[in-house]
Amino acid sequence: MTTSAEKYQYVSSAKLPTRWGQFTIHGFVELDSGQEHVALSYGEWSIEEVIPMRIHSECLTGDALFSTRCDCGAQLEKGLQNIVENGKGVLLYLRQEGRGIGLLNKIKAYKLQDQGMDTVEANEHLGFDADLRDYSICQLMLQTLKVQNIKLMTNNPKKRAALARMGFNVAERVPIDHGVTDDNRYYIQTKTEKLGHQFTPEQYIKR
């Protein structure tokens, strides 16, 4: 069985000042594909402490281009803000655009959604599973950063389950239900009803 350390490699770390505070950015690479991922850490801790943490999958449209078709950009910003307010924490930024289908395929999926499909139907119409993300790199990332006990900021139970399978203790889940707009209510409803994300109807049904 291939271990995380055999598939991925830590590369380097450097200071990363942001508008929320000064983080440290840590680079990792997937050896077979050359795919690059990063972790952001803030503050210091001991291995015994419960550390606020978010796993965030890359979303160019939401994170960098300010799209309101999804809630990704708002969740990224809220995750970083929460970490600074807690005085310590980690954000793992995984290069898994479009729940793993890639940027150009995500644009194709967007077009299908414009024509009436939901986000799951669009991915499946293109020949993909609804969610292709792989969280195995998180093991090396968290081991490198000396994190074992986690306060996980997520609405996605699959992330919590993946960390538990890797031997990490998810002591608490914190909802991160930010960025709901008129443009993405149906998208969030689909994630809740078809992918098991933990939103409540009050958050996405317009009153």
Coordinates of C-alpha atoms in Angstrom, one line a residue:
M1 CA 0.0 0.0 0.0
T2 CA 1.4 3.4 -1.0
T3 CA 1.8 5.9 1.8
S4 CA 1.2 9.6 1.7
A5 CA 4.9 10.2 2.0
E6 CA 5.6 8.1 -1.1
K7 CA 3.0 9.9 -3.2
Y8 CA 3.7 13.5 -2.0
Q9 CA 6.7 15.6 -1.0
Y10 CA 7.1 18.7 1.1
V11 CA 9.0 21.4 -0.8
S12 CA 9.6 24.6 1.1
S13 CA 8.0 27.3 3.4
A14 CA 8.0 31.1 3.4
K15 CA 6.3 34.0 5.0
L16 CA 3.0 35.1 3.5
P17 CA 1.5 38.4 4.7
T18 CA -2.2 38.8 4.0
R19 CA -4.8 41.4 4.9
W20 CA -5.9 39.2 7.9
G21 CA -2.3 38.7 9.2
Q22 CA 1.0 37.0 8.5
F23 CA 0.7 33.4 7.6
T24 CA 3.4 30.9 6.6
I25 CA 2.9 29.2 3.2
H26 CA 4.1 25.6 2.8
G27 CA 4.5 23.9 -0.6
F28 CA 3.8 20.3 -1.4
V29 CA 3.9 18.4 -4.7
E30 CA 2.3 15.2 -5.9
L31 CA 5.2 13.2 -7.3
D32 CA 3.5 11.4 -10.1
S33 CA 1.5 14.2 -11.6
G34 CA 3.6 17.2 -10.5
Q35 CA 0.4 18.8 -9.1
E36 CA 1.2 21.4 -6.5
H37 CA -0.7 22.1 -3.3
V38 CA -0.1 24.5 -0.4
A39 CA -0.9 24.8 3.3
L40 CA -1.2 28.1 5.2
S41 CA -0.3 28.1 8.9
Y42 CA -0.8 30.8 11.5
G43 CA 0.6 30.9 15.0
E44 CA 2.3 28.1 17.0
W45 CA 0.9 25.1 18.9
S46 CA 1.8 21.8 20.5
I47 CA 0.9 18.4 19.1
E48 CA -1.7 17.9 21.8
E49 CA -3.7 21.1 21.0
V50 CA -7.0 21.1 19.0
I51 CA -6.2 23.3 16.0
P52 CA -8.7 25.2 13.9
M53 CA -8.4 23.9 10.3
R54 CA -10.1 24.1 6.9
I55 CA -9.5 22.0 3.8
H56 CA -10.3 24.2 0.9
S57 CA -10.4 22.9 -2.7
E58 CA -9.2 25.4 -5.3
C59 CA -12.0 27.4 -7.1
L60 CA -10.5 29.9 -9.4
T61 CA -13.8 31.4 -10.3
G62 CA -14.9 31.9 -6.7
D63 CA -11.5 32.4 -4.9
A64 CA -9.9 34.8 -7.5
L65 CA -12.6 36.0 -9.9
F66 CA -15.2 36.7 -7.2
S67 CA -17.9 34.6 -8.8
T68 CA -21.2 34.2 -6.8
R69 CA -22.2 31.0 -8.6
C70 CA -20.7 29.2 -5.6
D71 CA -19.8 30.0 -2.0
C72 CA -16.1 29.1 -2.2
G73 CA -14.5 32.5 -2.1
A74 CA -16.6 33.5 0.9
Q75 CA -15.7 30.3 2.7
L76 CA -12.0 30.8 1.9
E77 CA -12.0 34.3 3.4
K78 CA -14.0 33.3 6.4
G79 CA -11.7 30.4 7.1
L80 CA -8.6 32.6 7.1
Q81 CA -10.4 35.2 9.2
N82 CA -11.4 32.5 11.8
I83 CA -7.9 31.2 12.0
V84 CA -6.5 34.6 12.8
E85 CA -9.2 35.3 15.3
N86 CA -8.4 32.1 17.1
G87 CA -4.7 33.0 17.2
K88 CA -3.6 29.8 15.4
G89 CA -4.7 27.4 12.7
V90 CA -4.2 25.8 9.3
L91 CA -5.8 26.1 5.9
L92 CA -5.0 23.3 3.4
Y93 CA -5.4 24.6 -0.2
L94 CA -5.8 21.7 -2.5
R95 CA -5.6 22.1 -6.3
Q96 CA -8.8 20.2 -7.1
E97 CA -10.8 22.6 -9.2
G98 CA -14.4 21.8 -9.8
R99 CA -14.6 19.0 -7.2
G100 CA -11.7 17.3 -9.1
I101 CA -12.8 17.7 -12.8
G102 CA -10.5 20.7 -13.6
L103 CA -11.2 24.3 -14.7
L104 CA -12.1 23.8 -18.3
N105 CA -14.5 20.9 -17.5
K106 CA -16.0 23.1 -14.8
I107 CA -16.8 25.7 -17.4
K108 CA -18.4 23.0 -19.5
A109 CA -20.4 22.0 -16.4
Y110 CA -21.4 25.6 -15.9
K111 CA -22.8 25.7 -19.4
L112 CA -24.9 22.6 -18.7
Q113 CA -26.1 24.3 -15.5
D114 CA -27.1 27.4 -17.6
Q115 CA -29.2 25.0 -19.6
G116 CA -31.0 23.6 -16.6
M117 CA -28.9 20.8 -15.0
D118 CA -27.8 21.0 -11.4
T119 CA -24.1 20.7 -10.4
V120 CA -24.3 16.9 -9.9
E121 CA -26.1 16.2 -13.1
A122 CA -23.7 18.4 -15.1
N123 CA -20.6 16.6 -13.8
E124 CA -22.2 13.2 -14.4
H125 CA -23.3 14.2 -17.9
L126 CA -19.7 15.0 -18.7
G127 CA -18.7 11.5 -17.6
F128 CA -17.4 12.3 -14.1
D129 CA -18.5 11.3 -10.6
A130 CA -20.2 14.1 -8.7
D131 CA -17.1 14.5 -6.5
L132 CA -13.7 13.3 -7.5
R133 CA -11.6 15.0 -4.8
D134 CA -8.8 13.1 -3.0
Y135 CA -7.8 14.2 0.5
S136 CA -4.8 11.8 0.9
I137 CA -2.2 14.6 0.7
C138 CA -3.7 16.1 3.9
Q139 CA -1.9 13.4 5.8
L140 CA 1.6 14.6 4.9
M141 CA 0.6 18.2 5.2
L142 CA -0.8 17.8 8.8
Q143 CA 2.1 15.6 9.9
T144 CA 4.6 18.2 8.5
L145 CA 2.7 20.9 10.5
K146 CA 2.5 18.8 13.7
V147 CA -1.3 18.8 13.8
Q148 CA -3.2 15.8 15.2
N149 CA -6.3 17.2 16.9
I150 CA -8.6 19.3 14.7
K151 CA -11.4 21.7 14.9
L152 CA -12.6 21.3 11.4
M153 CA -14.3 24.2 9.5
T154 CA -16.5 22.5 7.0
N155 CA -20.0 21.7 5.8
N156 CA -18.9 18.5 4.0
P157 CA -19.0 15.3 6.1
K158 CA -16.7 13.5 3.6
K159 CA -13.8 15.7 4.7
R160 CA -14.3 14.7 8.4
A161 CA -14.5 11.1 7.5
A162 CA -11.3 11.3 5.3
L163 CA -9.3 12.8 8.2
A164 CA -10.6 10.2 10.6
R165 CA -9.6 7.4 8.2
M166 CA -6.0 8.9 8.2
G167 CA -5.9 8.7 12.0
F168 CA -6.6 12.3 12.9
N169 CA -8.9 13.3 15.7
V170 CA -11.6 15.6 14.5
A171 CA -12.7 16.9 17.9
E172 CA -15.3 19.4 16.6
R173 CA -16.9 20.4 13.3
V174 CA -17.6 24.1 12.9
P175 CA -20.1 25.1 10.1
I176 CA -18.8 27.5 7.5
D177 CA -22.0 28.5 5.8
H178 CA -21.0 31.9 4.3
G179 CA -21.5 33.3 0.9
V180 CA -25.1 32.2 0.2
T181 CA -26.5 34.4 -2.6
D182 CA -29.4 34.5 -5.0
D183 CA -27.0 33.2 -7.6
N184 CA -26.0 30.0 -5.7
R185 CA -29.0 29.0 -3.6
Y186 CA -30.0 26.2 -5.9
Y187 CA -26.3 25.0 -6.1
I188 CA -26.2 24.9 -2.3
Q189 CA -29.5 23.1 -2.1
T190 CA -28.1 20.5 -4.5
K191 CA -25.0 20.0 -2.5
T192 CA -27.1 19.5 0.6
E193 CA -29.7 17.1 -0.9
K194 CA -27.4 15.1 -3.2
L195 CA -23.9 15.4 -1.7
G196 CA -24.8 15.4 2.0
H197 CA -23.4 18.8 2.8
Q198 CA -24.6 20.2 6.1
F199 CA -26.6 23.3 5.3
T200 CA -30.1 23.9 6.7
P201 CA -33.0 24.9 4.4
E202 CA -33.2 28.3 6.0
Q203 CA -29.8 29.1 4.5
Y204 CA -30.6 28.5 0.9
I205 CA -34.4 28.7 0.5
K206 CA -35.3 32.3 -0.2
R207 CA -38.1 33.5 2.0

